[in-house]
Tab-separated table of C-alpha atoms in Angstrom:
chain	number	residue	atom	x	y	z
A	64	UNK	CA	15.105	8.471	-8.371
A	65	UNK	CA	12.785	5.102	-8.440
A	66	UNK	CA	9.094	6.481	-9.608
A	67	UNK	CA	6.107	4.985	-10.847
A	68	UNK	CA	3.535	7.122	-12.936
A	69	UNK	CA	0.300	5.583	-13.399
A	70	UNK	CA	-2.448	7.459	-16.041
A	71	UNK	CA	-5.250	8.077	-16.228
A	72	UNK	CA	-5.318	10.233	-12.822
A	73	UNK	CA	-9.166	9.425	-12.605
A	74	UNK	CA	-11.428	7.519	-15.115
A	75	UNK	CA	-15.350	7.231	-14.966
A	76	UNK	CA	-17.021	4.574	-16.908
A	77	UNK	CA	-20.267	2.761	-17.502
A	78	UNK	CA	-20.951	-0.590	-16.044
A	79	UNK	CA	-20.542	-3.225	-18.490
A	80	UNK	CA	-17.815	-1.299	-20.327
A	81	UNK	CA	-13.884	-2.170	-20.518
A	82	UNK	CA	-11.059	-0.001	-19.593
A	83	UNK	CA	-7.252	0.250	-18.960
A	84	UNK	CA	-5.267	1.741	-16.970
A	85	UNK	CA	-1.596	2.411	-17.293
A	86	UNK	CA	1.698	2.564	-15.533
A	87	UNK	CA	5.215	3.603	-15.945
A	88	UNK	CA	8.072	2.942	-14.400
A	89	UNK	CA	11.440	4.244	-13.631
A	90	UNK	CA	12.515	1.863	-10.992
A	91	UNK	CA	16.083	0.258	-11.348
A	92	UNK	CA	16.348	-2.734	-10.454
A	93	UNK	CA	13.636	-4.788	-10.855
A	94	UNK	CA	11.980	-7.445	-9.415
A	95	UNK	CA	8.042	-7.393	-9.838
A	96	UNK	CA	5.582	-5.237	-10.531
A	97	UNK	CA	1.942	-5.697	-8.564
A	98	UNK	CA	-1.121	-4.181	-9.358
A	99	UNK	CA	-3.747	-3.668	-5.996
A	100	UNK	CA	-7.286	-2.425	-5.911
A	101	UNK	CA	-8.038	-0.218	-2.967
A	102	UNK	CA	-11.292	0.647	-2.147
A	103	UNK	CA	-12.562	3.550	0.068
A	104	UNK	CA	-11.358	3.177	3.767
A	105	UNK	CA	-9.901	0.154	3.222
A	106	UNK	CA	-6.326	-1.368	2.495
A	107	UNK	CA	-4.546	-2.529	-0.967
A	108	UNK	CA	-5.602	-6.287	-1.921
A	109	UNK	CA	-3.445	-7.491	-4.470
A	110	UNK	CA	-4.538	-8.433	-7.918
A	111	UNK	CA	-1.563	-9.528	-9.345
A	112	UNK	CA	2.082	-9.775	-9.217
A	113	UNK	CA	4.317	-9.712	-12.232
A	114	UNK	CA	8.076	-11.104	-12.678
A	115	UNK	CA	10.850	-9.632	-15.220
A	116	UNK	CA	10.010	-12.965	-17.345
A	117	UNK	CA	5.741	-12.508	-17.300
A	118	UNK	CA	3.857	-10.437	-20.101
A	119	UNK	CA	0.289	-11.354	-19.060
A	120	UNK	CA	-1.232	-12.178	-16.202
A	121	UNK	CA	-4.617	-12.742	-15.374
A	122	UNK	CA	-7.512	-12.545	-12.218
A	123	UNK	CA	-10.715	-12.846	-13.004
A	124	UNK	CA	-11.807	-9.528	-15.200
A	125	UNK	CA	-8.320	-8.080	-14.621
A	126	UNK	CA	-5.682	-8.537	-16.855
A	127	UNK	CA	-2.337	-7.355	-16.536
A	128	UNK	CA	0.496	-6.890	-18.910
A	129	UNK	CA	4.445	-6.176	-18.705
A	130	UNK	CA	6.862	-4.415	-20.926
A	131	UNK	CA	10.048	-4.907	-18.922
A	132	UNK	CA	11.690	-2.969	-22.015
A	133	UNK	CA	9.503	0.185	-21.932
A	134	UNK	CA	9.043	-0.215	-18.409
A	135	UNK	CA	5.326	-0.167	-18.764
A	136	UNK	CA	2.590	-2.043	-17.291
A	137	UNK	CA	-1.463	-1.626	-17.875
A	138	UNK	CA	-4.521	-3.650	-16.130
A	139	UNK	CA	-7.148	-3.945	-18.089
A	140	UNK	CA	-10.783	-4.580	-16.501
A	141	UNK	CA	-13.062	-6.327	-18.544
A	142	UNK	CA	-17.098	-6.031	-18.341
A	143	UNK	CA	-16.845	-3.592	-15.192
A	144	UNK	CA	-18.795	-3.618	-12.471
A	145	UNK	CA	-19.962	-1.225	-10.190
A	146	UNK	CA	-18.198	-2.788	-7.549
A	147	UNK	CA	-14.757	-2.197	-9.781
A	148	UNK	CA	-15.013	1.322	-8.133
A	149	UNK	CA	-11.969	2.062	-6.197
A	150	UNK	CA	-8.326	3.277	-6.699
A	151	UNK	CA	-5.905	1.142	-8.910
A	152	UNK	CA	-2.355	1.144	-7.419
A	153	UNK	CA	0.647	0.185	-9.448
A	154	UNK	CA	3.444	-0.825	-7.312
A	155	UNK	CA	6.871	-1.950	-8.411
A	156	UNK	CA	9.777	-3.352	-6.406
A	157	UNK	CA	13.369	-3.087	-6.459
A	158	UNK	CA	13.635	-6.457	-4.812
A	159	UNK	CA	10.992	-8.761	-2.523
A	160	UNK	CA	11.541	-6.314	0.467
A	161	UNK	CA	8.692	-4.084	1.921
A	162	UNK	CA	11.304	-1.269	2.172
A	163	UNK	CA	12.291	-1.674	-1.940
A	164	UNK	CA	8.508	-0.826	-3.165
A	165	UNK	CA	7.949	2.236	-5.185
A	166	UNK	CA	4.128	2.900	-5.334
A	167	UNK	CA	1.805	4.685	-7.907
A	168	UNK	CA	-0.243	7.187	-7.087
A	169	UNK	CA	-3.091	5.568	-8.397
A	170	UNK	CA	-6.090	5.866	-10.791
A	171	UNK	CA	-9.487	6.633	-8.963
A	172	UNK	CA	-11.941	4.249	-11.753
A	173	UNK	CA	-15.628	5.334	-10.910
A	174	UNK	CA	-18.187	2.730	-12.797
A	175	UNK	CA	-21.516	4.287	-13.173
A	176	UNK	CA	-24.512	2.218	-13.713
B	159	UNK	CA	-8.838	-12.837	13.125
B	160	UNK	CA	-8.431	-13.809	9.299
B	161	UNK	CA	-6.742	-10.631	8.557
B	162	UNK	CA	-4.406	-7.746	9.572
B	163	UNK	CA	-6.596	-5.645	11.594
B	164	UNK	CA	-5.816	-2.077	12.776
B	165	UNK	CA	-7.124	0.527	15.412
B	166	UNK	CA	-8.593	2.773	15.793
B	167	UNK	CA	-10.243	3.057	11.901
B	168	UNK	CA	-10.535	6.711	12.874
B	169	UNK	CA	-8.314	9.300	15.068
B	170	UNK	CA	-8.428	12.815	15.808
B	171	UNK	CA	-6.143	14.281	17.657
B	172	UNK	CA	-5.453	18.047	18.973
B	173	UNK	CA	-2.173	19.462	17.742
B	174	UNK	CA	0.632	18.381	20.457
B	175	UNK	CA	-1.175	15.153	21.588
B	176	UNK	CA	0.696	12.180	21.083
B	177	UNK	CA	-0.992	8.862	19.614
B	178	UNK	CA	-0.764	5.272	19.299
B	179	UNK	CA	-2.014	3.312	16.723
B	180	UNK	CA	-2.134	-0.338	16.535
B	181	UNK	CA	-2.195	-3.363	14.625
B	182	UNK	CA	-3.141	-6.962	14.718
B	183	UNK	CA	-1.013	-9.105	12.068
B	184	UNK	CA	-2.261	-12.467	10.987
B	185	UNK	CA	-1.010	-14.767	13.289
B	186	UNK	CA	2.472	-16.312	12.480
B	187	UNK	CA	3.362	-13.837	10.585
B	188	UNK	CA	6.913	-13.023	10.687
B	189	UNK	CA	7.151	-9.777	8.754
B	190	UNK	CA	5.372	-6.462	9.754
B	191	UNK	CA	5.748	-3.036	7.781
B	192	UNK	CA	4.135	0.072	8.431
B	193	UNK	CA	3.173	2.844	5.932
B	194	UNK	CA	1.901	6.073	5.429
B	195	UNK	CA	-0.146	7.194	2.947
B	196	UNK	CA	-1.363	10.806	2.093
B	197	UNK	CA	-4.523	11.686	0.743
B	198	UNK	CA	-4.413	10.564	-3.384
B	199	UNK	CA	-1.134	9.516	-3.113
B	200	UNK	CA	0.537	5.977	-2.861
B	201	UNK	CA	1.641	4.216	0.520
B	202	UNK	CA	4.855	5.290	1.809
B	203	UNK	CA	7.423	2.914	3.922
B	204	UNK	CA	7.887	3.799	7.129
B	205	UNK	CA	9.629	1.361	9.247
B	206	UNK	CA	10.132	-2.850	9.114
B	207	UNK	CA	9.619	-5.615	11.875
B	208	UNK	CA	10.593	-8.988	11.415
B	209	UNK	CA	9.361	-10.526	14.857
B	210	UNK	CA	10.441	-8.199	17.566
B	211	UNK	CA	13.690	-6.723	15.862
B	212	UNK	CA	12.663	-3.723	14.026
B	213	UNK	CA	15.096	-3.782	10.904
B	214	UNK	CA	14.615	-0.956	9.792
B	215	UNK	CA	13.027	2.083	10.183
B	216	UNK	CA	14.851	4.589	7.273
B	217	UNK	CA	11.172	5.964	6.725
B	218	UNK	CA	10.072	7.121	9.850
B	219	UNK	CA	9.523	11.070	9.036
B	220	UNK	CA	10.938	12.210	12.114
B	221	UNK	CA	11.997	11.285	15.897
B	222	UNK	CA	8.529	12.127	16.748
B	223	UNK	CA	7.357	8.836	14.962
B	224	UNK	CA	8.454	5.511	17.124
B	225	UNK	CA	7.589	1.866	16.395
B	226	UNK	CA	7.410	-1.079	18.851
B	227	UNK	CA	6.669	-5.080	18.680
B	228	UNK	CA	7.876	-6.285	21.884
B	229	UNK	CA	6.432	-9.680	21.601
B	230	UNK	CA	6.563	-10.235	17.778
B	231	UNK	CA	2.992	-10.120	17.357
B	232	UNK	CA	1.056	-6.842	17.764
B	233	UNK	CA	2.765	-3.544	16.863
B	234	UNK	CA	1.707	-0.328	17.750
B	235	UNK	CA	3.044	3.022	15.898
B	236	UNK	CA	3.341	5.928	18.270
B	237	UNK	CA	3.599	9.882	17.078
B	238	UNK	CA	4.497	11.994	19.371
B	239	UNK	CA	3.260	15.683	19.675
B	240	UNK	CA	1.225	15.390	16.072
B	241	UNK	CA	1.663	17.984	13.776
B	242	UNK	CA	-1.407	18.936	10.837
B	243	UNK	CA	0.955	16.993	8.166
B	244	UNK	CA	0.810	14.138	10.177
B	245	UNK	CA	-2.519	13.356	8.941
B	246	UNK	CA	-2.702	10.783	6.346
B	247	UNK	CA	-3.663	6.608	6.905
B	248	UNK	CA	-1.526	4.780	8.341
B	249	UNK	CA	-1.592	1.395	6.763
B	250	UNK	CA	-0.148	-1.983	8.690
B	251	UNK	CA	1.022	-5.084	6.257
B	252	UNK	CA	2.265	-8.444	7.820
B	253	UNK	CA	3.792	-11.315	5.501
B	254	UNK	CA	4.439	-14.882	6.755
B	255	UNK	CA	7.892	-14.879	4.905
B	256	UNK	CA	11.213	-13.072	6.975
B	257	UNK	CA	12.195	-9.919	5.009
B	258	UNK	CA	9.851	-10.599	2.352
B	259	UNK	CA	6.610	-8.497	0.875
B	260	UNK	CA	5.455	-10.840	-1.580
B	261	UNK	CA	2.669	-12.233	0.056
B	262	UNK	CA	1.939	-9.462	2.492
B	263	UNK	CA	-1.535	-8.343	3.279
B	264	UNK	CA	-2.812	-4.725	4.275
B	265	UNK	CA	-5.008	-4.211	7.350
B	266	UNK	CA	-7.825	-1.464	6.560
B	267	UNK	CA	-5.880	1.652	7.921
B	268	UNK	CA	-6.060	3.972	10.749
B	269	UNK	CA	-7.163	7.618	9.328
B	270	UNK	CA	-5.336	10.240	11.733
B	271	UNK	CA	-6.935	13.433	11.252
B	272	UNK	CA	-4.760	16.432	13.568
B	273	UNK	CA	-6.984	19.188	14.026
């Protein structure tokens, strides 16, 4: 079964300080990986979106990186802000269809001033 | 509007009462998906529209769950006699590409609390 594990389940910070998160995957095949940031009440943005062939992409203070061998992914946020509060999905698809997408559960990141 | 916008933000509904929730895709966008996603947990697919032909709807939970997008535009998700683990946000996602989530965008959610 296609799953996505994503670590830590919550993580609370100060502002100014860096952090990663993490996520493994079991899906089969694969076709990208995306990481979105979804704050309270509202829907997924995307931050990025990672091929077979990427190991780093970067937005901004978010940096993400691929390990299509271990299956792993991580976004790193760099110099957070409070407004980095929100939940972290890690999302990975089997293909470019909307049906094919495993999601994460998600990290909840609190930054505290 | 500039995004993919979705009402009500909020429902409650009674156990039994039916609902219909809607959404507003960018305009021109060809692909519309629906999902459902429980409280902490990921976004799960429920059904796909690209235009008016609804190609598939494997994730629909149960015959009480019904999609339309008669015109190819706006698409409203209906539940029909709501159940307590119906309650979750309901999240709407259009994409300008046929068959194709990689530039889709999420509208804000409807919340459906069933009391």
């Amino acid at each position: 079964k296609n799953q996505v594990e994503q670590s830590p389940q919550s993580l609370i910070i100060l502002e100014g300080k860096n952090c990663t998160l993490q996520c493994n995957y079991t899906v089969s095949p694969f076709s990208n990986l995306r990481w979105y940031k979804q704050d309270t009440g509202r829907g997924p943005v995307s931050l990025t979106i990672m091929t077979f062939s990427e190991n780093t992409k970067s937005n901004g203070r978010y940096t993400a990186t691929l390990d299509a061998d271990t299956k792993q992914s991580s976004l790193h946020i760099t110099a957070s802000q409070l407004s980095d509060s929100a939940s972290y999905i890690c999302v990975v698809s089997a293909d470019n269809a909307g049906n094919m997408l495993t999601f994460g559960g998600g990290t909840r990141l609190m930054v505290k001033p | 509007g500039a995004g993919v916008s979705q009402s009500p933000r909020y429902k409650v509904a009674k156990r039994g009462q039916d609902v219909a929730l809607r959404c507003d895709p960018i305009s021109g966008h060809v692909s519309l998906f629906w999902y459902q996603q429980a409280l902490g947990q990921g976004p799960e697919f429920l059904t796909y529209f690209q235009n008016e032909a609804q190609l598939d709807k494997s994730g629909l939970p149960s015959d009480r769950f019904f999609a339309e997008r008669p015109e190819g535009s706006v698409s409203t998700l209906k539940i029909q006699r709501t159940q307590q683990e119906d309650s979750a946000v309901y999240l709407c996602a259009s994409s300008p590409l046929p068959g194709r989530f990689i530039e889709a965008f999420f509208g804000q959610g409807t919340r459906l609390t069933v009391v």
